[in-house]
mmCIF file with all atom_site columns, C-alpha atoms in Angstrom:
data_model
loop_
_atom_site.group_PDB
_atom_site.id
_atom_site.type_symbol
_atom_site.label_atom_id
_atom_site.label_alt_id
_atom_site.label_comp_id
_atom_site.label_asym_id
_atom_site.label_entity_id
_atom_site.label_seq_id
_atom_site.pdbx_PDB_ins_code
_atom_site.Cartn_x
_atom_site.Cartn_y
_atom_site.Cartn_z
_atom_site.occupancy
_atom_site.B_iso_or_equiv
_atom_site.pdbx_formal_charge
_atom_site.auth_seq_id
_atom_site.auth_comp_id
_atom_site.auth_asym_id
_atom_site.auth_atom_id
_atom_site.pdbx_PDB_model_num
ATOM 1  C CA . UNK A 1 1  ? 14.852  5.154   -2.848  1.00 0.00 ? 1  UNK A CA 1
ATOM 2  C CA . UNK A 1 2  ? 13.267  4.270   0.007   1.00 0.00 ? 2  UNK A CA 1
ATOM 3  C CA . UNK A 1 3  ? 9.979   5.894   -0.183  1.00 0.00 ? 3  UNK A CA 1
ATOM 4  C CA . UNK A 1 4  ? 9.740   3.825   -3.957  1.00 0.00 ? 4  UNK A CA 1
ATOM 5  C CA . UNK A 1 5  ? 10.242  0.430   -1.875  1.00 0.00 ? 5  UNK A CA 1
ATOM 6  C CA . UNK A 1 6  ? 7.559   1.652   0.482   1.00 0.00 ? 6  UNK A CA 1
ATOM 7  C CA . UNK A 1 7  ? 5.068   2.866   -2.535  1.00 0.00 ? 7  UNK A CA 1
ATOM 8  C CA . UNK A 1 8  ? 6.071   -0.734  -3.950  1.00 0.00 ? 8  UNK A CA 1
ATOM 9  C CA . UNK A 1 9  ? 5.246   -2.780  -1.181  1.00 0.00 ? 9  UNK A CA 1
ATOM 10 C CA . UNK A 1 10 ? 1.561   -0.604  -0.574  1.00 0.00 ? 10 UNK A CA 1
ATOM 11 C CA . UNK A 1 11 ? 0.918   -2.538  -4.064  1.00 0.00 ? 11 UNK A CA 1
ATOM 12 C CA . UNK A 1 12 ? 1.798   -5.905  -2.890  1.00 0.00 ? 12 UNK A CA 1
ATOM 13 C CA . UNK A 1 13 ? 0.366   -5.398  0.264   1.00 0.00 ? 13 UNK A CA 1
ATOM 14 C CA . UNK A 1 14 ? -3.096  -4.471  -1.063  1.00 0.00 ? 14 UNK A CA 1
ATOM 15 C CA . UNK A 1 15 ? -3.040  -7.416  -3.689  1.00 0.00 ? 15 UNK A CA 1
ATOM 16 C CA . UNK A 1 16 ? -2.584  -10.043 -1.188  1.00 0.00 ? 16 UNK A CA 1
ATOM 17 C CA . UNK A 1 17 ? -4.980  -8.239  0.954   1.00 0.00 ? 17 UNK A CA 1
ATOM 18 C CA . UNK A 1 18 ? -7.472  -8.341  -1.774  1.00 0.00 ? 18 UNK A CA 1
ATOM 19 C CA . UNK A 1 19 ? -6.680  -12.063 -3.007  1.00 0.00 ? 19 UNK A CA 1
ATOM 20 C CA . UNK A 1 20 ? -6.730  -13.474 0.593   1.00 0.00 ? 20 UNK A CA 1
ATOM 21 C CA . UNK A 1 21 ? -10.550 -11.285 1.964   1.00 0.00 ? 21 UNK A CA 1
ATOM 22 C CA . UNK A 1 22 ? -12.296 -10.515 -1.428  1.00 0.00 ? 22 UNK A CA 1
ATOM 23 C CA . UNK A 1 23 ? -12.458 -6.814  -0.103  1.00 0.00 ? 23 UNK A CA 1
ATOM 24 C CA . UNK A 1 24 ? -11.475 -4.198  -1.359  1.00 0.00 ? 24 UNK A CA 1
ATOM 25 C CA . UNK A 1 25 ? -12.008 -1.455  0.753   1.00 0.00 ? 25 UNK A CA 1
ATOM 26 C CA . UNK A 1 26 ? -10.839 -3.347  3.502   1.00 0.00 ? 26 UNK A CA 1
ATOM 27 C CA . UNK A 1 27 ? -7.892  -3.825  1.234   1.00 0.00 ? 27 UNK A CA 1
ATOM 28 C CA . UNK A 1 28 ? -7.331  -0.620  0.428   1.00 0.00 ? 28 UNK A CA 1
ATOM 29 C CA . UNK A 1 29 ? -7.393  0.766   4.062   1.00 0.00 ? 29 UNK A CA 1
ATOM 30 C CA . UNK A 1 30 ? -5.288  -1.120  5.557   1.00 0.00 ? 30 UNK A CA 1
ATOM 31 C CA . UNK A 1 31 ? -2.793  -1.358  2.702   1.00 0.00 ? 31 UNK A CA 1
ATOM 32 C CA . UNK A 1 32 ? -2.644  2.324   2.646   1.00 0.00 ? 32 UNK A CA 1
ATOM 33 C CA . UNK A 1 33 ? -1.752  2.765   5.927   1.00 0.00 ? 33 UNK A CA 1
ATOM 34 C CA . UNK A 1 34 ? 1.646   1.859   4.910   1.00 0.00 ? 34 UNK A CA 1
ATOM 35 C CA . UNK A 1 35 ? 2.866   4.956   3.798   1.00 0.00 ? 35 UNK A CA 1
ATOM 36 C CA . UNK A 1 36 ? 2.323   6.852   6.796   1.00 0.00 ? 36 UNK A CA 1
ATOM 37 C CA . UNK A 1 37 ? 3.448   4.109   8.576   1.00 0.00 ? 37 UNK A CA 1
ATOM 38 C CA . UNK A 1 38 ? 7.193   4.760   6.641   1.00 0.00 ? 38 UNK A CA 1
ATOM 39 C CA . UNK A 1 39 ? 6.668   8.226   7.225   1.00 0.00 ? 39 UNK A CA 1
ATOM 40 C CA . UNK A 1 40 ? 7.131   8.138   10.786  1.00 0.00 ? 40 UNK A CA 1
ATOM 41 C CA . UNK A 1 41 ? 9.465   5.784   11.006  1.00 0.00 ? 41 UNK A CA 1
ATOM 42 C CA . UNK A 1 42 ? 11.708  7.991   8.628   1.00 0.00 ? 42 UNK A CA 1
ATOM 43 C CA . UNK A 1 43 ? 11.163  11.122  10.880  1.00 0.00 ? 43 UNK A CA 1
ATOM 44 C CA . UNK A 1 44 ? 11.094  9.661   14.356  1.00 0.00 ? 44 UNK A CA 1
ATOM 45 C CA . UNK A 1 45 ? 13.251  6.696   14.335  1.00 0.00 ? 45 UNK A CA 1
ATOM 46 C CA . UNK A 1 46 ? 16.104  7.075   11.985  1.00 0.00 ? 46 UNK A CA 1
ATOM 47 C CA . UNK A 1 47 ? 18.508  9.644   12.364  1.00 0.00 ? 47 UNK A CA 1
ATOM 48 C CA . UNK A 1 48 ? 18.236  13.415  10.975  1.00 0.00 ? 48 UNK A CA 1
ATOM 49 C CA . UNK A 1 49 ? 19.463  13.395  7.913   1.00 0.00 ? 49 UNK A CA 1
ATOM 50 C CA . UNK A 1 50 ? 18.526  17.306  6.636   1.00 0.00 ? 50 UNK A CA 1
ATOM 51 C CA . UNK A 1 51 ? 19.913  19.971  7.286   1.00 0.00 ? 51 UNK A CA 1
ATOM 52 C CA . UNK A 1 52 ? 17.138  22.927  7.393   1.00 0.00 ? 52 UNK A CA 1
ATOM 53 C CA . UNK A 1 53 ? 13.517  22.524  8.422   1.00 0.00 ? 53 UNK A CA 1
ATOM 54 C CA . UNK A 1 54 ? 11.627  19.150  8.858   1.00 0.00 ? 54 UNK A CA 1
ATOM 55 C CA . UNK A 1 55 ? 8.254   19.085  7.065   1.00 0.00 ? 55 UNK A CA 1
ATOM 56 C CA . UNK A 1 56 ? 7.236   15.527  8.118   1.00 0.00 ? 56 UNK A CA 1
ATOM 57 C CA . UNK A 1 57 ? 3.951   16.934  8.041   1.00 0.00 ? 57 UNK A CA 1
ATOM 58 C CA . UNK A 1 58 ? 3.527   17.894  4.482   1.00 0.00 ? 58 UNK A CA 1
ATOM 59 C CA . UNK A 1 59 ? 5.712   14.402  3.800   1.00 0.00 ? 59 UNK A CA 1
ATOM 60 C CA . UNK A 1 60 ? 2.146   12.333  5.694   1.00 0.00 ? 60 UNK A CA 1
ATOM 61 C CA . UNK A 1 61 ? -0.220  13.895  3.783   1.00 0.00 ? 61 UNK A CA 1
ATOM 62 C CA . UNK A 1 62 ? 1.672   13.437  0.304   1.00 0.00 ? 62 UNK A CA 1
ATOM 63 C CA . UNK A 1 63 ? 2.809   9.965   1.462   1.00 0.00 ? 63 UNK A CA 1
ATOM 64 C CA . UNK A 1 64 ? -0.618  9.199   2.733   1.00 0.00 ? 64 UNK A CA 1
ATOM 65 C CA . UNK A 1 65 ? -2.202  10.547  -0.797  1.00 0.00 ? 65 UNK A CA 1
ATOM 66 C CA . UNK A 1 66 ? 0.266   8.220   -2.720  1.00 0.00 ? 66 UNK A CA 1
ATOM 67 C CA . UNK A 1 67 ? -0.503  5.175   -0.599  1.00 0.00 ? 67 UNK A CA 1
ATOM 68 C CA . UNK A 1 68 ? -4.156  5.317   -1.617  1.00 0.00 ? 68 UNK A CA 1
ATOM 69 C CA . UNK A 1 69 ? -3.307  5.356   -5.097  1.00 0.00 ? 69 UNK A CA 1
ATOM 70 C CA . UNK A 1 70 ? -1.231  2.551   -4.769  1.00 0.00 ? 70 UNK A CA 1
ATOM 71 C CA . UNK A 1 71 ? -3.163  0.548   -2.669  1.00 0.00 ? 71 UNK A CA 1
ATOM 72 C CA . UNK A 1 72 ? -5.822  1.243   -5.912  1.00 0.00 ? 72 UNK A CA 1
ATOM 73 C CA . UNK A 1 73 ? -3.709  0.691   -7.840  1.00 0.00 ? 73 UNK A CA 1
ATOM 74 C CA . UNK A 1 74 ? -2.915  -2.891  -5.855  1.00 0.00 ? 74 UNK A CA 1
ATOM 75 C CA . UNK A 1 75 ? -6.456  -4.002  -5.532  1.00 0.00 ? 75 UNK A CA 1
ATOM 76 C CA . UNK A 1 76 ? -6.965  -3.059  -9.427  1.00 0.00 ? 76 UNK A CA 1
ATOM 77 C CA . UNK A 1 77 ? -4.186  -5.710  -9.919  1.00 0.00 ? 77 UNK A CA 1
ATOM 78 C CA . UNK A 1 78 ? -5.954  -7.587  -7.512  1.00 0.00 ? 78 UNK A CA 1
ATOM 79 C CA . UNK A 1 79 ? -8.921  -7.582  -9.545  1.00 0.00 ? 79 UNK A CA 1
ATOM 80 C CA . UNK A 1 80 ? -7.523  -8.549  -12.892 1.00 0.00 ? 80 UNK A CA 1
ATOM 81 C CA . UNK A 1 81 ? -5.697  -11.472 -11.225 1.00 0.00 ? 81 UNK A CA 1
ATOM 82 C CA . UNK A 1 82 ? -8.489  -12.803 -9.524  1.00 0.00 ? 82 UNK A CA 1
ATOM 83 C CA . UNK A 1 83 ? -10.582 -12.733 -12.753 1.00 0.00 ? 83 UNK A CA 1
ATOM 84 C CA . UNK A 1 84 ? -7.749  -14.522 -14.353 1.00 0.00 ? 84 UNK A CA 1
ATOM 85 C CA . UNK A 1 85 ? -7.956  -17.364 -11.851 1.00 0.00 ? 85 UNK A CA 1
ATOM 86 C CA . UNK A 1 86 ? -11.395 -17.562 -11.903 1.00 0.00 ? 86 UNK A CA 1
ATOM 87 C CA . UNK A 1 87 ? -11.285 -18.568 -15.965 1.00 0.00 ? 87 UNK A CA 1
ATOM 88 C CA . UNK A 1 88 ? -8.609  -21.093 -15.138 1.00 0.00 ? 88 UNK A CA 1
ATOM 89 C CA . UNK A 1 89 ? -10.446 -23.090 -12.862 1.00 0.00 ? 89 UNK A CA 1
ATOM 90 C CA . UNK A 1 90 ? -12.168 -25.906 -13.958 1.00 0.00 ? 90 UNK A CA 1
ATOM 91 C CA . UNK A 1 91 ? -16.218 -25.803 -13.987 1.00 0.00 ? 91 UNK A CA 1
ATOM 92 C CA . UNK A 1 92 ? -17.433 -28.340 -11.770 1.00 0.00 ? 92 UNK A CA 1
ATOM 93 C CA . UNK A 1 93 ? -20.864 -30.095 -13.271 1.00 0.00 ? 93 UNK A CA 1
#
């Protein structure tokens, strides 16, 4: 549940990002360094909750992978917001 917050907030994160610069790859880097972010705080600051093997490492890469994509998927949003706000605004002659 968790790790849907986290994906989630990558989104918001990289729209805001985008809305507040007007970059997105700056956007999209630093948005998508939340997911590895979570990632070690889940393995290496919360208790152990398993009870075989830990595969944090396989967990970064995947986690990493999905905060890309939604970091895209934030400054796509992004995008189509900031192209809705630019029609709204009133021309200035």
């Amino acid at each position: 549940m968790e790790a849907f917050i986290a994906i989630a907030f990558t989104s918001v994160v990289a729209l805001a990002l985008f809305l507040k610069l007007n970059r997105a790859v700056t956007a999209i880097f630093i948005a998508s360094m939340v997911m590895p972010a979570f990632v070690i705080y889940a393995e290496f600051f919360r208790p152990y909750e398993g009870g075989g093997a830990s595969f944090w490492p396989i967990s970064f890469y995947v986690g990493g992978a999905a905060g890309f994509i939604s970091a895209c998927i934030g400054v796509g949003a992004g995008f189509i917001v900031s192209k809705f706000l630019k029609n709204k605004r009133p021309n200035k002659a």
